[in-house]
PDB file of C-alpha atoms in Angstrom:
ATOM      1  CA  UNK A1262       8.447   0.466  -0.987  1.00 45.00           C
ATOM      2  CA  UNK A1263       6.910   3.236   0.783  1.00 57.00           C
ATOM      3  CA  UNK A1264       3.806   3.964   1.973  1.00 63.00           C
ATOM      4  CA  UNK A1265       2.443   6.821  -0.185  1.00 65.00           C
ATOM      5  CA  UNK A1266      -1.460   6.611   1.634  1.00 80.00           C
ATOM      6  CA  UNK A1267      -3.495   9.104   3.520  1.00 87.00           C
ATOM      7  CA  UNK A1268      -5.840   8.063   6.040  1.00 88.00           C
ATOM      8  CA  UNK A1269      -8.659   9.657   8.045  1.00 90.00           C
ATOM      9  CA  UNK A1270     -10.023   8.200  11.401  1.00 91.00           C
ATOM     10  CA  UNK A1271     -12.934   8.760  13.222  1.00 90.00           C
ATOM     11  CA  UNK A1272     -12.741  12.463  11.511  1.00 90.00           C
ATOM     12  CA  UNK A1273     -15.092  15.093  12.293  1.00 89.00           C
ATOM     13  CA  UNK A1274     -14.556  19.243  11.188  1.00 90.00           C
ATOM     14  CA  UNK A1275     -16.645  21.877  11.599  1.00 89.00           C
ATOM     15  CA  UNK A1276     -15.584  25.808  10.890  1.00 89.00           C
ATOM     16  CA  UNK A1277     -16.327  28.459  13.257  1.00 83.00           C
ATOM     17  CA  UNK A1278     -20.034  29.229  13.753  1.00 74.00           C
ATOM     18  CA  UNK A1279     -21.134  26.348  12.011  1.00 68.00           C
ATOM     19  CA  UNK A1280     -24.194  24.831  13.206  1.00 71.00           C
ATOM     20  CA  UNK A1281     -23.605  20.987  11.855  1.00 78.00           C
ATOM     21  CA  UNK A1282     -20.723  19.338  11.187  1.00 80.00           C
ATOM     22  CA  UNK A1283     -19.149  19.589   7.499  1.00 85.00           C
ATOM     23  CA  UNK A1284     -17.465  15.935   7.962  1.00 85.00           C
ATOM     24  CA  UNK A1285     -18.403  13.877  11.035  1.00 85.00           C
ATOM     25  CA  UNK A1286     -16.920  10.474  12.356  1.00 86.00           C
ATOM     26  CA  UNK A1287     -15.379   9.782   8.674  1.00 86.00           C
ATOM     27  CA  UNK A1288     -12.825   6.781   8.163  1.00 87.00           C
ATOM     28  CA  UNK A1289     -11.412   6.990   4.801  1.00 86.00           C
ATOM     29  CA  UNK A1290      -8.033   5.593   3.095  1.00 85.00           C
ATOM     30  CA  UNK A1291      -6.867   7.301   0.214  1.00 84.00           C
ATOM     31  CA  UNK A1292      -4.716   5.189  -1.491  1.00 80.00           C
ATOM     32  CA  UNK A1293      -1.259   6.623  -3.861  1.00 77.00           C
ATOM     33  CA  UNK A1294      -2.490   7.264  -7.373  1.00 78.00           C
ATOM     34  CA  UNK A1295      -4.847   9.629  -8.865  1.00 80.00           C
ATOM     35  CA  UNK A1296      -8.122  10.809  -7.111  1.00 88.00           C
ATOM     36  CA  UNK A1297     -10.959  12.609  -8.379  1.00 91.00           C
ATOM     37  CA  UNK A1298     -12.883  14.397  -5.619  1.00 90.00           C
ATOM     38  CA  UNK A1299     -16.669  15.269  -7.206  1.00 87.00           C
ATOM     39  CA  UNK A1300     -19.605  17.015  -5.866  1.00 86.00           C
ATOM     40  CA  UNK A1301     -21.486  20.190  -5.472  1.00 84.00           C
ATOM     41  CA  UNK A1302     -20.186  23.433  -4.342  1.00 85.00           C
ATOM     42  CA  UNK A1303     -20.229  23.790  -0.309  1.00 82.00           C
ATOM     43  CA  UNK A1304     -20.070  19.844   0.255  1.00 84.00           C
ATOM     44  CA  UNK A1305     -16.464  19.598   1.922  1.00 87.00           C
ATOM     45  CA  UNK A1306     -14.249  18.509  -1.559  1.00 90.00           C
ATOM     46  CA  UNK A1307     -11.634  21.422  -0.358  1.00 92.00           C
ATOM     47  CA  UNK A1308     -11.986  21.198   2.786  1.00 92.00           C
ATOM     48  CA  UNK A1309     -10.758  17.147   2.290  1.00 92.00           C
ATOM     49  CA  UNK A1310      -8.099  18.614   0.197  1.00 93.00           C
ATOM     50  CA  UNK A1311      -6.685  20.617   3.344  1.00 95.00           C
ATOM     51  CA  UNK A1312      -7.050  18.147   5.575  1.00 94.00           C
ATOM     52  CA  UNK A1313      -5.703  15.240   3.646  1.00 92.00           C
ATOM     53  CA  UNK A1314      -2.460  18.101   3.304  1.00 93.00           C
ATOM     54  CA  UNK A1315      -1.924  19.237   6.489  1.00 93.00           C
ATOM     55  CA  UNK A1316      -3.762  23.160   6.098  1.00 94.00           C
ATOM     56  CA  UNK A1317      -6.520  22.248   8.357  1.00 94.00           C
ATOM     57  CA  UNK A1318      -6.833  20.316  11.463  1.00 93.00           C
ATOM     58  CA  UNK A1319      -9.454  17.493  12.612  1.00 92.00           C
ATOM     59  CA  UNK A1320     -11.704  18.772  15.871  1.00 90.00           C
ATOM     60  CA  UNK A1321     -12.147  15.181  16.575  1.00 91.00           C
ATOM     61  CA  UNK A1322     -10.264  12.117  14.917  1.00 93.00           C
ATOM     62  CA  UNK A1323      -7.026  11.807  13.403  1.00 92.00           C
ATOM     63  CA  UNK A1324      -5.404  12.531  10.150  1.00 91.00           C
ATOM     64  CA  UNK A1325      -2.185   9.938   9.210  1.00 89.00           C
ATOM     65  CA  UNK A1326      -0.472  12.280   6.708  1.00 86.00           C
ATOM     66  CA  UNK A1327       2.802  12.352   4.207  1.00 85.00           C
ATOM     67  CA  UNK A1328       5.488  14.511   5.453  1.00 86.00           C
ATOM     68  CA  UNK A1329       5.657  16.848   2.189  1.00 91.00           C
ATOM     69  CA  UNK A1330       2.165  17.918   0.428  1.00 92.00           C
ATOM     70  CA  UNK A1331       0.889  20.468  -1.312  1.00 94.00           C
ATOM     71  CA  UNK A1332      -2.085  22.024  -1.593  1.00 95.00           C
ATOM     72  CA  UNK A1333      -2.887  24.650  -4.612  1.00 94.00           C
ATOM     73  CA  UNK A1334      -5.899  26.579  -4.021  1.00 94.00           C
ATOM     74  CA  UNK A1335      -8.578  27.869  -6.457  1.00 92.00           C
ATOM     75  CA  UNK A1336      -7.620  31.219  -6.518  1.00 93.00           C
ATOM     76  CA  UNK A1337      -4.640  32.677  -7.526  1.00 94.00           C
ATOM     77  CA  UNK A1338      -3.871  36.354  -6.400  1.00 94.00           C
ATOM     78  CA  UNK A1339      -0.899  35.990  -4.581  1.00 94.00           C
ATOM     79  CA  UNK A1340       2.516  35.123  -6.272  1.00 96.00           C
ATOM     80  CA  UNK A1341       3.282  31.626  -5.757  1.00 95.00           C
ATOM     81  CA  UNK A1342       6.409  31.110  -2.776  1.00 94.00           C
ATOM     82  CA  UNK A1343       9.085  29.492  -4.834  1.00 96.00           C
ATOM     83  CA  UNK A1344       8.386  31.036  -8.088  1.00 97.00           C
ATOM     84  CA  UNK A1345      11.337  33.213  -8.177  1.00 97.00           C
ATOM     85  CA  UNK A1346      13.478  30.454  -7.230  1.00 97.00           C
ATOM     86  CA  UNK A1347      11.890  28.294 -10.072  1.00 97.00           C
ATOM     87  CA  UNK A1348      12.065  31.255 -12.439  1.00 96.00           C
ATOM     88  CA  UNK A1349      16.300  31.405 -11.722  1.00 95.00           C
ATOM     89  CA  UNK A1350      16.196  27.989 -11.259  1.00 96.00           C
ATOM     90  CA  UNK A1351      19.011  26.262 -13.516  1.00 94.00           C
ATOM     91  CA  UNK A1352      18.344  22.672 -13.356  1.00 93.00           C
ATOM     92  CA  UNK A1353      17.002  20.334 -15.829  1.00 94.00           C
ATOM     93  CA  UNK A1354      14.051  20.108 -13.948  1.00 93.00           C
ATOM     94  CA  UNK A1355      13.361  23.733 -14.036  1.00 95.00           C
ATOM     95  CA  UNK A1356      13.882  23.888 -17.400  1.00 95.00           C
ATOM     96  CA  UNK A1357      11.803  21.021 -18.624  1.00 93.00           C
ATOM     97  CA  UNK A1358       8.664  22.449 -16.247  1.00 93.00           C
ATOM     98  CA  UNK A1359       9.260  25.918 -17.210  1.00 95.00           C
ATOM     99  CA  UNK A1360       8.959  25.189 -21.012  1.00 93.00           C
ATOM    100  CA  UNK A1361       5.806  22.592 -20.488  1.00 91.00           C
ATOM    101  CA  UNK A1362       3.888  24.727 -19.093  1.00 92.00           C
ATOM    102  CA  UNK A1363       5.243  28.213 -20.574  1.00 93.00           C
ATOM    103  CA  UNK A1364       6.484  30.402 -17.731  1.00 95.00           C
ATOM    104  CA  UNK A1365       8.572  33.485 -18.485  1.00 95.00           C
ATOM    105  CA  UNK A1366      11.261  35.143 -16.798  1.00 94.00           C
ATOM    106  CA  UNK A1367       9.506  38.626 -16.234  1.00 96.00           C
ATOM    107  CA  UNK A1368       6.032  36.517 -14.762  1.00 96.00           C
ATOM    108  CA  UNK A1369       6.485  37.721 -11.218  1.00 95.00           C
ATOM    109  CA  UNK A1370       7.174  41.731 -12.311  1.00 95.00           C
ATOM    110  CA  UNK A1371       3.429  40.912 -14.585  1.00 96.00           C
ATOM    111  CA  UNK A1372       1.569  39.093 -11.529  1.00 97.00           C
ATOM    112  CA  UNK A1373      -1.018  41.872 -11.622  1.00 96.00           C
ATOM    113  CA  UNK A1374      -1.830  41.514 -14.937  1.00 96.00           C
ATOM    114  CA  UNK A1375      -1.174  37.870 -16.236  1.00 95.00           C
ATOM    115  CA  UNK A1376      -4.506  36.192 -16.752  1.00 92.00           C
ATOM    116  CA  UNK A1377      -5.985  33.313 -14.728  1.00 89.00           C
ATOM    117  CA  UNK A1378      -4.661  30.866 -16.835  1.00 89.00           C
ATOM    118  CA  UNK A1379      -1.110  31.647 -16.790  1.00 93.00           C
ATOM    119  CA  UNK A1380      -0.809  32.234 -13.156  1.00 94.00           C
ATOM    120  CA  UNK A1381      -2.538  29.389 -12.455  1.00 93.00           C
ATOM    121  CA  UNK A1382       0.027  27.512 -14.824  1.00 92.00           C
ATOM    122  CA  UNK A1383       3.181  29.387 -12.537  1.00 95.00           C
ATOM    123  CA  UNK A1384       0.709  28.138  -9.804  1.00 95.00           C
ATOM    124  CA  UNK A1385       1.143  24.223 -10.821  1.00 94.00           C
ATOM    125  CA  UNK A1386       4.800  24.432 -12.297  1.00 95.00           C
ATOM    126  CA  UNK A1387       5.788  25.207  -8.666  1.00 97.00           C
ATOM    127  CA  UNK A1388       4.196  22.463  -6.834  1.00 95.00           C
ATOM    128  CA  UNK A1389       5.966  20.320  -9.793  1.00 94.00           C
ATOM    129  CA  UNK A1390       8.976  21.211  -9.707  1.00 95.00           C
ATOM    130  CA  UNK A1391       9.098  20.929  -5.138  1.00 95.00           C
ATOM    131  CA  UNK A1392       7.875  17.261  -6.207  1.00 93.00           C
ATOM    132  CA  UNK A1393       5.931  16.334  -3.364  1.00 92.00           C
ATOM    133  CA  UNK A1394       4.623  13.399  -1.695  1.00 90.00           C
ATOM    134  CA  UNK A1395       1.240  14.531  -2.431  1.00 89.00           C
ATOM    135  CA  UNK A1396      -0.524  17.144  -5.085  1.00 92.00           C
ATOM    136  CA  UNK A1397      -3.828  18.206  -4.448  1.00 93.00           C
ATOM    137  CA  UNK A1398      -5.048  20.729  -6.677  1.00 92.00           C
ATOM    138  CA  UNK A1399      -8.662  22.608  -6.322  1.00 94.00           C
ATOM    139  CA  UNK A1400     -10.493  23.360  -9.428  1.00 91.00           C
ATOM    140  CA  UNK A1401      -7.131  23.995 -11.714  1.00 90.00           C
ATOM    141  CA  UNK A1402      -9.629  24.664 -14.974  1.00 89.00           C
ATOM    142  CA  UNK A1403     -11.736  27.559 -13.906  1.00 86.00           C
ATOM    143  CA  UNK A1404     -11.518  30.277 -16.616  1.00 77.00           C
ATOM    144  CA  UNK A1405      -8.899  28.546 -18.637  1.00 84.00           C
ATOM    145  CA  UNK A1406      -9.122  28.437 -22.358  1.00 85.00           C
ATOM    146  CA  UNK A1407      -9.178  25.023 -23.817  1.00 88.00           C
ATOM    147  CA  UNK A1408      -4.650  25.348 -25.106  1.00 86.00           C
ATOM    148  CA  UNK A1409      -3.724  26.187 -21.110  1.00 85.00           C
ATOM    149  CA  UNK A1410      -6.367  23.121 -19.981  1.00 89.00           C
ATOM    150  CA  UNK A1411      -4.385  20.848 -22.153  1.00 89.00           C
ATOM    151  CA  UNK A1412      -1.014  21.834 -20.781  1.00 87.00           C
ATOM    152  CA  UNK A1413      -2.025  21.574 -17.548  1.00 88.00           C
ATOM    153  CA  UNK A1414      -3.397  18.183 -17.837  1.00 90.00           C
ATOM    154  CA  UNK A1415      -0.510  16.646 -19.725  1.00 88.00           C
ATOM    155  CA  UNK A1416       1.607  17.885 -16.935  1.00 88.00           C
ATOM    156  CA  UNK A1417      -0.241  16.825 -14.211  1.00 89.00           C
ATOM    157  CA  UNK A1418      -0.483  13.740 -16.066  1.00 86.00           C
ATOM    158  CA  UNK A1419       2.877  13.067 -15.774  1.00 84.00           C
ATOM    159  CA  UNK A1420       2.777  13.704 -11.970  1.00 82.00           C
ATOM    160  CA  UNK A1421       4.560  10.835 -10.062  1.00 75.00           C
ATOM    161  CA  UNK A1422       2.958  12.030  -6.706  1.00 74.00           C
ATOM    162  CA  UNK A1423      -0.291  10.722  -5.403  1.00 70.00           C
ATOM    163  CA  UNK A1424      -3.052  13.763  -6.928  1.00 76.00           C
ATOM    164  CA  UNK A1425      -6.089  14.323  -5.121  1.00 86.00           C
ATOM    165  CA  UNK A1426      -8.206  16.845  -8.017  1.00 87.00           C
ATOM    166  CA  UNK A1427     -11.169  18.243  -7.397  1.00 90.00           C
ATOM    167  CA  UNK A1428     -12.823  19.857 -10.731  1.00 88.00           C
ATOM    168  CA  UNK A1429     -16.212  20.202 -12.455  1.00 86.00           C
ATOM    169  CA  UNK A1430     -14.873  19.787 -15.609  1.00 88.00           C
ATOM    170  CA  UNK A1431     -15.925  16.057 -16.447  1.00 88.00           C
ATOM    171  CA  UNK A1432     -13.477  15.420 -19.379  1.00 90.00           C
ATOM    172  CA  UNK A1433     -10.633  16.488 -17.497  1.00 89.00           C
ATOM    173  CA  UNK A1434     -11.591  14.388 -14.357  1.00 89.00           C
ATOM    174  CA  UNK A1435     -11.442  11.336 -16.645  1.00 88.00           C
ATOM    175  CA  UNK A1436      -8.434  11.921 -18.080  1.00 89.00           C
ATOM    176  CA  UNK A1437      -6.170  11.989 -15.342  1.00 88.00           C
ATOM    177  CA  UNK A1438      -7.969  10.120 -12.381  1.00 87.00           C
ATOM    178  CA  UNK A1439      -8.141   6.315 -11.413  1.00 83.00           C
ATOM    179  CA  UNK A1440     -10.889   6.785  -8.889  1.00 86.00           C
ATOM    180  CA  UNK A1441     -13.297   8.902  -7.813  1.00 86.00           C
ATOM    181  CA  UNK A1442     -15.075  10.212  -4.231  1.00 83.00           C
ATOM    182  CA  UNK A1443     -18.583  11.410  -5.071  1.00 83.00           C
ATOM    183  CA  UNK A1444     -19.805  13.683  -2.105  1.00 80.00           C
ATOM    184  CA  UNK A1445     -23.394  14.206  -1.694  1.00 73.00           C
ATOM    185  CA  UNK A1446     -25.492  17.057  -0.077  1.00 65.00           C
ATOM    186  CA  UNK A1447     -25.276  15.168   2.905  1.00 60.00           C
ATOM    187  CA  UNK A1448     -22.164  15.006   3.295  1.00 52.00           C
ATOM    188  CA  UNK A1449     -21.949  11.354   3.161  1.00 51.00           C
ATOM    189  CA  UNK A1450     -19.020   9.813   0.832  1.00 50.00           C
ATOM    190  CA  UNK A1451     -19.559   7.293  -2.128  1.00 46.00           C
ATOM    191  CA  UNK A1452     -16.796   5.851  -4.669  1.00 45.00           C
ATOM    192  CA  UNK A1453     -14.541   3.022  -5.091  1.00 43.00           C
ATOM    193  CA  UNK A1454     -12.475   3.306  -1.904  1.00 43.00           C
ATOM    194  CA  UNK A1455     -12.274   1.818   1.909  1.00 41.00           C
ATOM    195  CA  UNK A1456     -14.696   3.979   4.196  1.00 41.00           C
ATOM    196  CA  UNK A1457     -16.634   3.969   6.725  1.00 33.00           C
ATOM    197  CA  UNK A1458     -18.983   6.459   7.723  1.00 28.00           C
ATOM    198  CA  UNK A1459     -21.124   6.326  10.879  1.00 25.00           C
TER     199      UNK A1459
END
């Protein structure tokens, strides 16, 4: 079987003109399976998300990545690379994902004026349908209505990939995660995994 983990070693990041460290010397294991990433704004939750995906680099440590992840942001002004190809797309696949979660053909023509919720649905439906190794999505419920929250969830639900989430939106958290990574002001780690932090 293979190994679907993510590991940090000895980790530390910092972004330009930063005075302190956001993470510093931080040995974590993510295991496969779905994990909530919880705490307030500014802590480092998507930061870990680009790390543990392969958009941002370690200064110091090392990161032992999957070969295909995906990150989707919070925001959602740019047209999603892929979506035309999932749009044309012919497959079963395509089909099933485009009807879950309610994509139409003329999305991409409407970018600039479909609401939050929908392109945050096109959004997700890509990074489904590419099935990756690993999912991380940042704060997918922001200024969706309660119908597009529940389509989102029942098809990340279905997700076979390993999910990191991060959200503020407690009900959905506990829906679809196993575990949890609470990240405090200080920037030091709690939950129910392997870590070490010196």
């Amino acid at each position: 079987m293979a190994d679907l983990s993510i590991s940090f070693h000895n980790l530390s990041f910092t972004y330009d003109r930063a005075t302190q460290p956001l993470l510093q010397n931080l040995s974590v294991h993510f295991t496969q399976g779905w994990t909530g990433i919880v705490g307030a704004n500014g802590v480092g939750k998507s930061t870990i998300l680009k790390l543990a995906t392969g958009g941002l680099k370690p200064q110091k440590g090392r990161v032992v990545l999957l070969d295909f992840a995906i990150y989707c942001p919070q925001r959602t002004d740019m047209v999603p690379e892929h979506l035309y190809e999932l749009i044309h797309a012919m497959d079963g696949d395509a089909f099933e994902i485009k009807g879950r979660l309610g994509l139409e053909n003329d999305w991409i023509k409407r970018w600039a004026t479909l609401s939050h919720g929908e392109r945050k649905r096109a959004q997700i439906a890509v990074a489904l349908w590419r099935k990756p190794q690993v999912l991380a999505v940042d704060e997918p419920t922001n200024h969706l209505d309660l119908p597009s929250i529940e389509c989102l969830e029942q098809a990340l639900g279905e997700c076979p990939c390993g999910l990191f989430l991060v959200s503020h939106d407690r009900r959905f958290l506990d829906a679809l995660v196993h575990k949890q990574w609470h990240i405090s002001e200080d920037n030091r780690i709690k939950g129910d995994c392997t870590l070490e932090i010196q």
